[in-house]
């Protein structure tokens, strides 16, 4: 009677309408892309085993004030007992039967390393109250409900605000047209050429709206674009962040691997580890870091083979002379 | 000479009329390597390339190009037209080879 839980896959998601969240502010979109299901789910699980009775499940649900309880043994997930199952059991007079006989087994589950946007899409599609979460070894590691998502987003938004407020406090503010403060982060995925360059394009747009000098815009945009492409081509994925404050633009590309063995070599003209496929897309000429250095006033790279790389560049913005 | 006039001279198919359509072309770059394009510090450039990918347009936007002409009469992926529309980047396709296009562009600019 037990059926394998179904995990949605990426191709499945492509055929679905976009979630309501697409019209949300950029910071929220970034959050739901950056956060993984594992960052949001409840990992401290209340569970029952297959031989436990529905009455025991009901008691636990009452005590813990939850509306669904996974049936699990040593990490192996078998099904879920929901309030609906309990109501049916009470009506049908089988509340003392083992959970294994009446639990819901046809379930859609999520994987813990899926982005939160994926979970939102599935709440939208299935209208379930919760989804069990499995890891790559198909072990039950958590459960996620809409309340978990609301809580996590509120916490993350509060952190983001704190960060902005702290930065405002540190920068005294400037006279003139460039006394803006901007801080943005963009997650960049490996080989995601469909989106590569979008972050740099957005950065350029913001700077143009703020009427920065065209030459400064160009330097910042070129640095951001090269670093974004580098993350896409050479890293296992990372984050491009930038901020403008106190007359300086700072762009940072940070990734978690695979690291550079010889940083000096990587910063030389024309040296590249890009393969033919990357070159056929117009990249991998070995000029990326050289170009970032060229447009930067300060340039710093730290890397270690086997771990991550961080590239930081600073571009000074000439402030208008006060009259 | 503007992008629209250049497209006419080259008998190129103008697929997207972007912001730079009436800008005077100040510089020309012919390359399939985007990092090479990013090295050029010239405004209002015409980018000639045989590369048919979205990244060509994103690169052109970063350097503030007046427009992009893809040579060799390549069939462009539909995403390229969408990206050009999003970025308001002028995009055209020319049937000539890159070499022949460069010569035609040079001749056309010499007359102006």
Coordinates of C-alpha atoms in Angstrom, one line a residue:
Chain A
X1 CA 0.0 0.0 0.0
X2 CA 3.0 2.2 0.5
X3 CA 3.8 4.4 -2.5
X4 CA 7.0 6.3 -3.1
X5 CA 6.7 10.0 -2.4
X6 CA 7.0 12.2 -5.4
X7 CA 9.7 14.8 -5.6
X8 CA 9.0 17.6 -8.1
X9 CA 11.8 18.2 -10.6
X10 CA 13.0 21.3 -12.4
X11 CA 11.4 20.4 -15.7
X12 CA 8.1 20.1 -14.0
X13 CA 8.5 23.6 -12.7
X14 CA 9.1 25.1 -16.1
X15 CA 5.6 24.3 -17.2
X16 CA 4.0 26.0 -14.4
X17 CA 2.8 29.6 -14.1
X18 CA 5.1 31.9 -12.2
X19 CA 4.3 32.2 -8.5
X20 CA 2.6 35.4 -7.3
X21 CA 6.0 36.4 -5.9
X22 CA 7.3 37.6 -9.3
X23 CA 5.7 40.9 -8.7
X24 CA 7.3 41.3 -5.3
X25 CA 10.1 43.8 -4.6
X26 CA 13.6 42.8 -5.8
X27 CA 14.9 42.2 -2.3
X28 CA 12.2 39.6 -1.7
X29 CA 12.9 37.9 -5.0
X30 CA 16.5 37.7 -4.1
X31 CA 15.6 36.2 -0.8
X32 CA 13.4 33.4 -2.2
X33 CA 16.1 32.5 -4.7
X34 CA 18.9 32.6 -2.1
X35 CA 17.2 30.7 0.7
X36 CA 17.0 27.0 0.5
X37 CA 14.2 24.8 1.8
X38 CA 16.5 23.6 4.5
X39 CA 17.0 27.2 5.8
X40 CA 13.3 27.6 6.3
X41 CA 11.9 24.1 7.3
X42 CA 11.3 22.9 10.8
X43 CA 14.0 20.3 11.4
X44 CA 13.0 19.4 14.9
X45 CA 10.4 16.8 14.0
X46 CA 7.6 15.3 15.9
X47 CA 7.0 11.9 14.3
X48 CA 5.2 8.6 14.8
X49 CA 6.1 5.1 13.7
X50 CA 4.0 2.8 11.5
X51 CA 2.8 0.7 14.4
X52 CA 1.7 3.7 16.5
X53 CA -2.0 4.1 16.6
X54 CA -4.0 7.0 15.1
X55 CA -5.1 7.9 18.6
X56 CA -1.4 8.3 19.6
X57 CA -0.9 10.5 16.6
X58 CA -4.0 12.5 17.5
X59 CA -2.7 13.0 21.1
X60 CA 0.7 14.2 19.8
X61 CA -0.9 16.6 17.4
X62 CA -3.0 18.0 20.2
X63 CA 0.0 18.4 22.5
X64 CA 2.3 20.0 20.0
X65 CA -0.5 22.0 18.3
X66 CA 0.3 20.7 14.8
X67 CA -2.0 19.6 12.1
X68 CA 0.0 16.9 10.5
X69 CA 2.6 14.4 11.6
X70 CA 5.1 12.4 9.5
X71 CA 5.3 8.6 9.9
X72 CA 9.0 7.8 10.1
X73 CA 11.4 5.1 11.3
X74 CA 15.1 5.7 11.5
X75 CA 15.0 8.5 9.1
X76 CA 13.0 6.5 6.5
X77 CA 9.8 8.3 5.5
X78 CA 6.6 6.3 5.1
X79 CA 3.7 8.7 5.0
X80 CA 1.8 11.4 6.8
X81 CA -1.1 11.5 9.2
X82 CA -3.2 14.7 8.9
X83 CA -6.1 16.1 10.8
X84 CA -8.3 14.9 8.0
X85 CA -7.1 11.3 8.5
X86 CA -7.9 11.6 12.3
X87 CA -11.4 13.0 11.6
X88 CA -12.1 10.1 9.2
X89 CA -10.8 7.6 11.8
X90 CA -13.0 9.0 14.5
X91 CA -16.0 8.9 12.1
X92 CA -15.2 5.4 10.9
X93 CA -14.4 4.0 14.3
X94 CA -10.8 2.9 13.6
X95 CA -8.9 5.5 15.7
X96 CA -7.1 2.6 17.5
X97 CA -5.7 1.2 14.2
X98 CA -2.0 1.5 13.4
X99 CA -1.0 4.6 11.5
X100 CA 0.4 2.4 8.7
X101 CA -3.1 1.3 7.7
X102 CA -4.6 4.7 7.1
X103 CA -1.8 7.2 6.7
X104 CA -1.6 9.2 3.5
X105 CA 1.1 7.8 1.3
X106 CA 0.6 9.6 -2.0
X107 CA 2.6 12.6 -1.1
X108 CA 4.5 15.3 -2.9
X109 CA 7.8 16.0 -1.0
X110 CA 10.4 18.6 -1.4
X111 CA 14.2 18.3 -1.2
X112 CA 16.2 20.2 1.3
X113 CA 18.5 21.9 -1.3
X114 CA 15.7 23.3 -3.5
X115 CA 15.4 27.0 -3.5
X116 CA 12.6 28.5 -1.5
X117 CA 11.0 29.8 -4.7
X118 CA 10.3 26.2 -5.6
X119 CA 8.5 25.5 -2.3
X120 CA 6.3 28.6 -2.8
X121 CA 5.5 27.4 -6.3
X122 CA 4.3 24.1 -4.9
X123 CA 2.2 25.6 -2.1
X124 CA 0.6 27.7 -4.9
X125 CA 0.0 24.6 -7.1
X126 CA -1.1 22.0 -4.6
X127 CA -2.8 24.0 -1.8
X128 CA -1.4 21.5 0.8
X129 CA -0.8 22.8 4.3
X130 CA 2.7 21.3 4.5
X131 CA 5.3 19.4 2.6
X132 CA 7.7 16.8 4.1
X133 CA 11.3 17.5 3.2
X134 CA 13.8 14.8 2.2
X135 CA 17.6 15.0 1.7
X136 CA 19.4 13.6 -1.2
X137 CA 19.6 10.2 0.5
X138 CA 15.8 10.2 0.7
X139 CA 15.8 10.5 4.5
X140 CA 13.2 12.7 6.2
X141 CA 15.0 15.8 7.5
X142 CA 12.1 18.3 8.0
X143 CA 8.7 19.6 7.3
X144 CA 7.8 22.9 5.8
X145 CA 4.6 24.9 6.1
X146 CA 3.6 28.4 5.1
X147 CA 4.1 29.7 8.6
X148 CA 7.8 28.6 8.4
X149 CA 8.2 30.6 5.2
X150 CA 6.6 33.7 6.6
X151 CA 8.7 33.5 9.7
X152 CA 12.0 33.0 7.8
X153 CA 11.2 35.9 5.3
X154 CA 10.4 38.3 8.2
X155 CA 13.7 37.4 9.9
X156 CA 15.7 37.8 6.7
X157 CA 14.0 41.1 5.8
X158 CA 14.8 42.3 9.4
X159 CA 18.4 41.3 8.9
X160 CA 18.5 43.2 5.6
X161 CA 17.1 46.3 7.2
X162 CA 19.6 46.1 10.0
X163 CA 22.4 45.8 7.6
X164 CA 21.2 48.9 5.7
X165 CA 20.7 50.9 8.9
X166 CA 24.2 50.0 10.2
X167 CA 25.7 51.1 6.9
X168 CA 23.8 54.4 7.0
X169 CA 25.2 54.9 10.5
X170 CA 28.7 54.3 9.3
X171 CA 28.6 56.7 6.4
X172 CA 28.1 60.3 7.3
X173 CA 26.6 61.1 4.0
X174 CA 27.9 63.4 1.3
X175 CA 27.0 66.6 -0.3
X176 CA 26.3 66.4 -4.0
X177 CA 24.6 64.0 -6.3
X178 CA 26.4 60.8 -5.3
X179 CA 25.5 60.5 -1.6
X180 CA 23.4 57.5 -2.2
X181 CA 23.7 54.2 -0.5
X182 CA 23.0 51.0 -2.4
X183 CA 23.7 47.5 -1.2
X184 CA 22.6 44.6 -3.4
X185 CA 23.4 40.9 -3.6
X186 CA 22.8 38.7 -6.6
X187 CA 23.1 34.9 -6.4
X188 CA 24.9 33.6 -9.6
X189 CA 24.6 30.0 -10.6
X190 CA 27.2 27.9 -12.4
X191 CA 26.8 27.8 -16.2
X192 CA 23.5 29.8 -16.0
X193 CA 24.2 31.7 -19.3
X194 CA 20.5 32.6 -19.7
X195 CA 20.8 34.9 -16.7
X196 CA 24.5 35.8 -16.7
X197 CA 25.0 39.5 -17.1
X198 CA 21.6 40.4 -15.7
X199 CA 23.0 41.6 -12.4
X200 CA 25.6 43.9 -14.1
X201 CA 22.9 45.2 -16.4
X202 CA 20.7 46.1 -13.4
X203 CA 23.6 47.7 -11.6
X204 CA 24.2 49.9 -14.7
X205 CA 20.5 50.9 -14.8
X206 CA 20.5 51.9 -11.1
X207 CA 23.6 54.1 -11.6
X208 CA 22.1 55.7 -14.7
X209 CA 18.9 56.5 -12.8
X210 CA 21.0 58.1 -10.1
X211 CA 22.8 60.1 -12.9
X212 CA 26.3 59.0 -12.0
X213 CA 29.0 60.2 -14.4
X214 CA 29.0 58.0 -17.6
X215 CA 32.7 57.0 -17.2
X216 CA 32.2 55.9 -13.6
X217 CA 29.1 53.9 -14.7
X218 CA 31.1 52.2 -17.4
X219 CA 33.9 51.2 -15.1
X220 CA 31.6 49.8 -12.4
X221 CA 29.5 48.0 -15.0
X222 CA 32.5 46.4 -16.7
X223 CA 33.9 45.2 -13.4
X224 CA 30.5 43.8 -12.3
X225 CA 29.9 42.1 -15.6
X226 CA 33.4 40.5 -15.8
X227 CA 33.0 39.2 -12.2
X228 CA 29.5 38.0 -12.8
X229 CA 30.6 36.1 -15.9
X230 CA 33.6 34.7 -13.9
X231 CA 31.3 33.3 -11.2
X232 CA 29.1 31.8 -13.9
X233 CA 32.0 30.2 -15.9
X234 CA 34.6 29.3 -13.3
X235 CA 32.9 28.8 -9.9
X236 CA 30.4 26.3 -8.5
X237 CA 28.1 29.3 -8.0
X238 CA 28.4 32.3 -5.8
X239 CA 27.2 35.8 -4.9
X240 CA 27.9 39.1 -6.6
X241 CA 27.4 42.0 -4.2
X242 CA 27.9 45.7 -4.7
X243 CA 27.6 48.9 -2.7
X244 CA 28.0 52.6 -3.3
X245 CA 28.7 54.7 -0.3
X246 CA 30.9 57.6 0.7
X247 CA 32.3 58.2 -2.8
X248 CA 33.3 54.6 -3.4
X249 CA 31.8 51.8 -5.3
X250 CA 32.7 48.3 -4.0
X251 CA 32.0 45.2 -6.0
X252 CA 32.6 41.8 -4.5
X253 CA 32.4 38.3 -6.1
X254 CA 32.4 35.5 -3.6
X255 CA 32.2 31.8 -4.3
X256 CA 32.6 28.6 -2.4
X257 CA 34.8 26.8 -4.9
X258 CA 36.7 25.3 -6.6
X259 CA 39.3 27.9 -5.9
X260 CA 42.4 29.0 -7.9
X261 CA 45.7 27.2 -7.6
X262 CA 47.9 30.0 -8.9
X263 CA 46.2 33.4 -8.4
X264 CA 49.1 35.3 -10.1
X265 CA 48.8 33.1 -13.2
X266 CA 45.1 33.6 -13.3
X267 CA 45.5 37.4 -13.3
X268 CA 47.8 37.4 -16.3
X269 CA 46.6 38.5 -19.8
X270 CA 45.2 35.7 -21.9
X271 CA 45.4 32.9 -19.4
X272 CA 42.2 30.9 -19.0
X273 CA 41.0 27.5 -17.9
X274 CA 37.8 27.9 -19.9
X275 CA 36.8 25.0 -22.2
X276 CA 35.8 25.1 -25.9
X277 CA 32.1 25.4 -25.1
X278 CA 32.7 28.4 -22.9
X279 CA 34.8 30.0 -25.6
X280 CA 32.1 29.3 -28.2
X281 CA 29.8 31.5 -26.1
X282 CA 32.3 34.4 -26.3
X283 CA 34.1 34.0 -23.0
X284 CA 37.3 32.5 -21.7
X285 CA 39.7 34.9 -23.5
X286 CA 41.6 35.1 -20.2
X287 CA 41.0 38.9 -20.0
X288 CA 38.3 38.9 -17.3
X289 CA 40.4 39.6 -14.1
X290 CA 42.8 41.7 -16.1
X291 CA 39.9 43.9 -17.2
X292 CA 38.5 44.1 -13.7
X293 CA 41.9 45.3 -12.5
X294 CA 42.2 47.8 -15.3
X295 CA 38.9 49.6 -14.4
X296 CA 39.5 49.4 -10.6
X297 CA 41.3 51.8 -8.2
X298 CA 41.7 48.9 -5.7
X299 CA 41.8 45.3 -6.6
X300 CA 42.2 42.3 -4.2
X301 CA 41.8 38.6 -4.8
X302 CA 42.1 35.8 -2.3
X303 CA 41.7 32.2 -3.2
X304 CA 42.8 28.7 -2.3
X305 CA 42.5 25.5 -4.3
X306 CA 39.7 23.4 -3.0
X307 CA 38.0 26.3 -1.2
X308 CA 36.5 29.5 -2.4
X309 CA 37.6 32.7 -4.2
X310 CA 36.8 36.3 -3.2
X311 CA 37.5 39.1 -5.6
X312 CA 37.0 42.7 -4.4
X313 CA 37.4 45.8 -6.4
X314 CA 36.8 49.4 -5.5
X315 CA 36.2 52.3 -7.9
X316 CA 36.4 55.8 -6.5
X317 CA 33.7 58.2 -7.6
X318 CA 34.9 61.7 -8.2
X319 CA 32.6 63.9 -6.2
X320 CA 31.4 67.2 -7.6
X321 CA 33.3 70.2 -6.2
X322 CA 31.0 72.1 -3.8
X323 CA 30.3 75.6 -4.9
Chain B
X1 CA 26.5 57.8 -39.8
X2 CA 23.8 56.4 -37.6
X3 CA 22.9 52.8 -36.9
X4 CA 19.8 53.0 -39.0
X5 CA 21.8 54.4 -41.9
X6 CA 24.5 51.7 -41.5
X7 CA 21.9 49.0 -41.5
X8 CA 20.6 50.4 -44.7
X9 CA 24.1 50.5 -46.3
X10 CA 24.8 46.9 -45.3
X11 CA 21.3 45.8 -46.4
X12 CA 20.9 44.3 -42.9
X13 CA 17.6 43.1 -41.4
X14 CA 16.8 45.5 -38.6
X15 CA 15.2 43.3 -35.9
X16 CA 15.1 45.7 -33.0
X17 CA 15.1 49.5 -33.1
X18 CA 16.7 50.4 -29.8
X19 CA 17.7 53.6 -28.1
X20 CA 20.9 54.0 -30.1
X21 CA 19.2 53.8 -33.5
X22 CA 19.7 57.4 -34.4
X23 CA 23.1 57.8 -32.6
X24 CA 26.2 58.6 -34.7
X25 CA 28.6 55.6 -34.7
X26 CA 31.8 56.8 -33.2
X27 CA 33.7 53.6 -33.1
X28 CA 33.5 50.0 -34.6
X29 CA 34.5 46.8 -32.9
X30 CA 34.5 43.5 -34.7
X31 CA 34.9 40.6 -32.3
X32 CA 33.5 37.3 -31.0
X33 CA 35.2 37.6 -27.7
X34 CA 33.2 39.6 -25.3
X35 CA 36.1 40.4 -22.9
X36 CA 37.8 42.0 -25.9
X37 CA 34.8 44.2 -26.4
X38 CA 34.7 45.2 -22.8
X39 CA 38.3 46.4 -23.1
X40 CA 37.3 49.1 -25.5
X41 CA 36.7 52.5 -23.8
X42 CA 34.7 54.1 -26.6
X43 CA 31.1 55.3 -26.5
X44 CA 28.5 54.7 -29.1
X45 CA 30.3 51.8 -30.8
X46 CA 28.9 49.5 -33.4
X47 CA 29.6 45.9 -32.5
X48 CA 30.0 43.5 -35.3
X49 CA 30.1 39.9 -34.4
X50 CA 29.3 36.4 -35.7
X51 CA 28.3 35.3 -32.2
X52 CA 24.5 34.8 -31.9
X53 CA 24.0 34.8 -28.1
X54 CA 22.2 36.9 -25.5
X55 CA 25.5 37.7 -23.9
X56 CA 26.5 39.8 -27.0
X57 CA 23.6 42.1 -26.2
X58 CA 24.3 42.3 -22.4
X59 CA 28.0 43.1 -23.3
X60 CA 26.8 45.8 -25.7
X61 CA 24.6 47.3 -23.1
X62 CA 27.5 47.4 -20.5
X63 CA 29.7 49.3 -22.9
X64 CA 26.9 51.6 -24.1
X65 CA 27.1 50.4 -27.7
X66 CA 24.9 52.1 -30.3
X67 CA 23.9 48.8 -31.7
X68 CA 24.9 45.2 -32.7
X69 CA 25.1 43.7 -36.1
X70 CA 25.4 40.0 -36.3
X71 CA 27.2 38.9 -39.5
X72 CA 27.1 35.8 -41.8
X73 CA 23.3 36.0 -42.0
X74 CA 22.9 33.9 -38.8
X75 CA 19.5 32.8 -37.6
X76 CA 19.2 34.4 -34.2
X77 CA 17.7 32.6 -31.2
X78 CA 14.3 34.2 -30.3
X79 CA 15.7 35.0 -26.9
X80 CA 18.1 37.4 -28.5
X81 CA 15.4 39.5 -29.9
X82 CA 13.6 39.5 -26.5
X83 CA 16.8 40.5 -24.7
X84 CA 17.4 43.3 -27.3
X85 CA 13.9 44.6 -26.7
X86 CA 14.4 44.5 -22.9
X87 CA 17.7 46.3 -23.1
X88 CA 16.4 48.6 -25.9
X89 CA 19.5 47.7 -27.9
X90 CA 19.5 48.0 -31.7
X91 CA 20.0 44.6 -33.3
X92 CA 20.4 43.8 -36.9
X93 CA 21.5 40.8 -39.0
X94 CA 23.7 41.2 -42.1
X95 CA 24.3 38.5 -44.7
X96 CA 27.9 39.5 -45.5
X97 CA 30.9 37.8 -43.8
X98 CA 32.6 39.6 -41.0
X99 CA 35.5 40.6 -43.2
X100 CA 33.3 41.9 -46.0
X101 CA 31.1 43.7 -43.4
X102 CA 34.2 45.4 -41.9
X103 CA 35.2 46.6 -45.4
X104 CA 31.7 47.9 -46.2
X105 CA 31.5 49.7 -42.8
X106 CA 34.9 51.3 -43.3
X107 CA 33.9 52.5 -46.8
X108 CA 30.6 53.8 -45.5
X109 CA 32.2 55.7 -42.6
X110 CA 34.9 57.1 -44.9
X111 CA 32.2 58.9 -46.9
X112 CA 30.8 60.7 -43.9

